[in-house]
Coordinates of C-alpha atoms in Angstrom, one line a residue:
Chain S
X1 CA -2.0 -32.6 -6.5
X2 CA 1.6 -32.2 -5.7
X3 CA 2.9 -32.7 -2.2
X4 CA 6.1 -33.4 -0.4
X5 CA 6.0 -35.8 2.8
X6 CA 8.9 -35.9 5.2
X7 CA 7.8 -38.7 7.6
X8 CA 10.4 -37.8 10.1
X9 CA 10.0 -34.6 12.4
X10 CA 13.1 -35.2 14.1
X11 CA 16.3 -37.7 13.6
X12 CA 18.8 -38.3 16.3
X13 CA 22.2 -39.6 15.5
X14 CA 25.7 -40.1 16.9
X15 CA 28.5 -38.1 15.1
X16 CA 30.3 -40.4 12.6
X17 CA 27.2 -42.6 12.3
X18 CA 25.6 -42.6 8.9
X19 CA 22.3 -40.9 8.1
X20 CA 19.2 -41.2 5.9
X21 CA 16.4 -38.7 6.0
X22 CA 13.2 -39.6 4.2
X23 CA 11.3 -38.0 1.5
X24 CA 8.2 -39.0 -0.2
X25 CA 6.5 -36.8 -2.9
X26 CA 3.5 -37.2 -5.0
X27 CA 3.3 -35.7 -8.7
X28 CA 2.1 -37.1 -11.9
X29 CA 5.2 -36.3 -13.5
X30 CA 8.9 -36.2 -13.0
X31 CA 9.6 -33.1 -11.0
X32 CA 12.5 -31.1 -9.9
X33 CA 13.5 -32.6 -6.5
X34 CA 15.7 -30.7 -4.0
X35 CA 17.3 -31.2 -0.3
X36 CA 17.7 -27.4 1.3
X37 CA 19.1 -27.0 4.6
X38 CA 18.4 -24.7 7.2
X39 CA 21.0 -23.7 9.9
X40 CA 19.5 -21.5 12.8
X41 CA 18.5 -17.9 12.2
X42 CA 19.7 -18.4 8.4
X43 CA 17.9 -19.1 5.1
X44 CA 17.6 -22.0 3.3
X45 CA 21.0 -23.3 1.5
X46 CA 20.3 -25.8 -1.3
X47 CA 22.4 -29.0 -0.9
X48 CA 21.5 -30.9 -4.0
X49 CA 19.1 -31.1 -6.6
X50 CA 17.7 -33.8 -9.2
X51 CA 15.8 -34.2 -12.7
X52 CA 17.0 -36.8 -14.6
X53 CA 20.0 -38.7 -15.3
X54 CA 22.0 -40.8 -12.7
X55 CA 19.2 -41.3 -9.6
X56 CA 21.9 -41.1 -7.3
X57 CA 23.0 -37.3 -7.2
X58 CA 25.8 -35.5 -5.3
X59 CA 25.3 -32.7 -3.0
X60 CA 27.6 -30.8 -0.9
X61 CA 29.3 -31.4 2.2
X62 CA 29.4 -35.2 1.0
X63 CA 25.5 -35.2 0.9
X64 CA 24.0 -37.7 -1.5
X65 CA 20.2 -38.7 -2.2
X66 CA 18.6 -41.1 -4.5
X67 CA 15.7 -40.8 -6.5
X68 CA 13.5 -43.7 -7.1
X69 CA 10.3 -43.3 -9.5
X70 CA 9.0 -46.7 -8.1
X71 CA 9.0 -45.4 -4.6
X72 CA 8.3 -41.9 -5.4
X73 CA 11.2 -41.2 -3.1
X74 CA 14.0 -38.7 -2.6
X75 CA 15.9 -39.8 0.3
X76 CA 18.8 -37.8 1.7
X77 CA 22.0 -39.8 3.1
X78 CA 25.5 -39.3 4.3
X79 CA 27.8 -42.1 5.4
X80 CA 29.4 -40.3 8.3
X81 CA 27.8 -36.9 9.9
X82 CA 29.4 -34.3 11.9
X83 CA 28.2 -32.2 14.8
X84 CA 27.7 -29.5 12.2
X85 CA 25.4 -31.2 10.5
X86 CA 22.8 -30.4 12.9
X87 CA 20.3 -28.2 11.4
X88 CA 16.4 -28.5 9.6
X89 CA 16.6 -30.2 6.4
X90 CA 14.2 -29.7 3.8
X91 CA 13.1 -32.0 0.9
X92 CA 11.2 -29.9 -2.0
X93 CA 9.8 -30.3 -5.3
X94 CA 9.4 -28.3 -8.3
X95 CA 7.1 -28.7 -11.2
X96 CA 8.4 -28.1 -14.7
X97 CA 5.4 -25.9 -15.7
X98 CA 6.2 -23.2 -13.2
X99 CA 8.3 -22.1 -10.9
X100 CA 6.6 -22.7 -7.7
X101 CA 8.3 -25.0 -5.2
X102 CA 6.5 -26.9 -2.8
X103 CA 8.3 -27.8 0.8
X104 CA 8.2 -30.6 3.3
X105 CA 7.6 -30.0 6.7
X106 CA 11.4 -30.3 7.5
X107 CA 13.3 -33.0 9.4
X108 CA 15.1 -31.5 12.6
X109 CA 18.6 -33.5 12.4
X110 CA 20.4 -33.5 15.9
X111 CA 23.8 -34.9 15.8
X112 CA 25.2 -36.0 19.4
X113 CA 28.6 -35.8 20.1
Chain W
X1 CA 27.4 -19.0 -4.3
X2 CA 24.8 -16.7 -5.4
X3 CA 23.7 -14.4 -2.6
X4 CA 20.1 -13.1 -1.7
X5 CA 20.2 -10.2 1.0
X6 CA 17.1 -9.1 2.9
X7 CA 16.8 -5.9 4.9
X8 CA 16.3 -5.8 7.8
X9 CA 17.0 -8.7 9.6
X10 CA 14.6 -8.2 12.3
X11 CA 11.6 -5.7 12.4
X12 CA 9.4 -4.8 15.3
X13 CA 5.9 -2.8 14.4
X14 CA 2.6 -2.1 16.1
X15 CA -0.3 -4.2 14.8
X16 CA -2.3 -2.1 12.1
X17 CA 0.9 0.0 10.7
X18 CA 2.6 -0.7 7.7
X19 CA 6.2 -2.4 7.1
X20 CA 8.1 -3.0 4.1
X21 CA 10.4 -5.9 3.8
X22 CA 13.1 -5.5 1.2
X23 CA 15.1 -7.9 -0.8
X24 CA 18.2 -7.6 -3.0
X25 CA 17.9 -10.6 -5.2
X26 CA 20.8 -12.3 -7.3
X27 CA 21.7 -9.9 -9.8
X28 CA 20.9 -11.6 -13.0
X29 CA 18.0 -13.5 -11.8
X30 CA 14.4 -12.7 -13.2
X31 CA 12.1 -14.8 -10.8
X32 CA 11.2 -13.6 -7.5
X33 CA 9.5 -15.2 -4.7
X34 CA 8.3 -14.7 -1.0
X35 CA 8.2 -17.2 1.6
X36 CA 6.6 -17.3 5.0
X37 CA 7.9 -19.6 8.1
X38 CA 6.4 -19.6 11.5
X39 CA 8.3 -20.8 14.7
X40 CA 10.8 -22.9 12.8
X41 CA 7.9 -24.8 10.7
X42 CA 7.3 -25.3 7.0
X43 CA 8.2 -22.7 4.5
X44 CA 5.1 -21.5 2.9
X45 CA 4.6 -20.0 -0.5
X46 CA 3.3 -16.6 -0.3
X47 CA 3.9 -15.4 -4.0
X48 CA 6.1 -15.4 -7.1
X49 CA 6.8 -12.7 -9.5
X50 CA 8.2 -12.3 -13.0
X51 CA 8.3 -9.6 -15.4
X52 CA 6.9 -6.9 -13.3
X53 CA 3.8 -8.8 -12.2
X54 CA 2.6 -11.4 -10.0
X55 CA 2.6 -14.8 -11.5
X56 CA 0.8 -17.0 -8.8
X57 CA 0.1 -16.2 -5.1
X58 CA -1.1 -18.5 -2.3
X59 CA -4.1 -17.9 0.0
X60 CA -1.8 -17.0 2.7
X61 CA -1.1 -13.7 0.5
X62 CA -4.0 -11.8 1.8
X63 CA -5.0 -8.3 0.3
X64 CA -3.2 -6.6 2.8
X65 CA 0.1 -8.0 1.1
X66 CA 1.7 -6.4 -2.0
X67 CA 4.5 -7.1 -4.0
X68 CA 6.9 -5.0 -6.5
X69 CA 10.4 -4.3 -8.1
X70 CA 10.3 -0.8 -9.1
X71 CA 12.8 0.1 -11.4
X72 CA 15.0 -3.1 -10.8
X73 CA 15.8 -2.4 -7.6
X74 CA 14.6 -4.1 -4.3
X75 CA 12.1 -6.7 -4.5
X76 CA 9.9 -5.6 -1.8
X77 CA 6.8 -7.2 0.3
X78 CA 4.8 -4.8 1.8
X79 CA 1.9 -5.6 4.2
X80 CA -0.6 -2.8 5.5
X81 CA -2.1 -3.0 7.5
X82 CA -0.2 -5.7 9.5
X83 CA -2.2 -8.2 11.9
X84 CA -0.9 -10.2 14.9
X85 CA -0.7 -13.3 12.8
X86 CA 1.8 -11.5 10.3
X87 CA 4.1 -12.3 12.8
X88 CA 7.0 -14.8 11.3
X89 CA 10.0 -15.2 9.3
X90 CA 9.7 -13.9 5.8
X91 CA 12.2 -15.3 3.2
X92 CA 13.1 -13.8 -0.4
X93 CA 14.3 -15.9 -2.9
X94 CA 15.2 -15.5 -6.5
X95 CA 16.1 -17.9 -9.8
X96 CA 17.3 -17.7 -13.1
X97 CA 15.9 -18.5 -16.3
X98 CA 16.1 -21.5 -18.8
X99 CA 17.9 -24.8 -17.1
X100 CA 18.2 -22.6 -13.7
X101 CA 14.8 -21.3 -13.2
X102 CA 13.9 -24.2 -11.0
X103 CA 16.7 -23.6 -8.4
X104 CA 15.8 -20.9 -5.7
X105 CA 18.3 -19.0 -3.6
X106 CA 16.9 -17.8 -0.3
X107 CA 18.0 -15.1 1.5
X108 CA 18.7 -15.1 5.4
X109 CA 15.1 -13.5 6.1
X110 CA 13.5 -10.9 8.1
X111 CA 12.0 -11.8 11.6
X112 CA 8.9 -9.9 11.8
X113 CA 7.2 -9.3 15.0
X114 CA 4.0 -7.4 15.1
X115 CA 2.9 -6.5 18.4

């Protein structure tokens, strides 16, 4: 069965520091993988997505993610975070066979000034 | 980018009443979804809809739930009758076809409070 695991419920970093939010997936084939961000009282916004090609994908606001088939991971990274990056980040997986998307539990990112 | 609009943003109703949540999807999208989120927790899939039919639904999509998109207008989620455990934020999403079918665009949600 397919699933997405975000092992960190909450991550706190200082402004200007680097960031990695972890995501592991379980799926027998290569899935579509996504990172979405949810700001307070808003819907999810797509940060980036991956299906094939270069395992490092660039997204909005200088976020990037690296796909690793051997580790079944799709970690989100940013070199220098800003206080406005504070939000909940969801990793998600979609199967090719249908349009159903599975979300992880989300990671709350808190950026300290 | 593409926008999905949800109306209303908040809805408060008494238990047992009917409620309809409205979603205006991205104009050329053909796949539509409803997700449920309780207290900022995980987004949970309810249902997806294509070509006038429910394609797939989860166990959270109870018999009291129904979806439709009459005449290409709003994509709606109706709950009749509502229960206390239906209190949540409901997110609508839509996606296109072909290579863009897998990318969902979400609305800002409707916060439903059942008293």
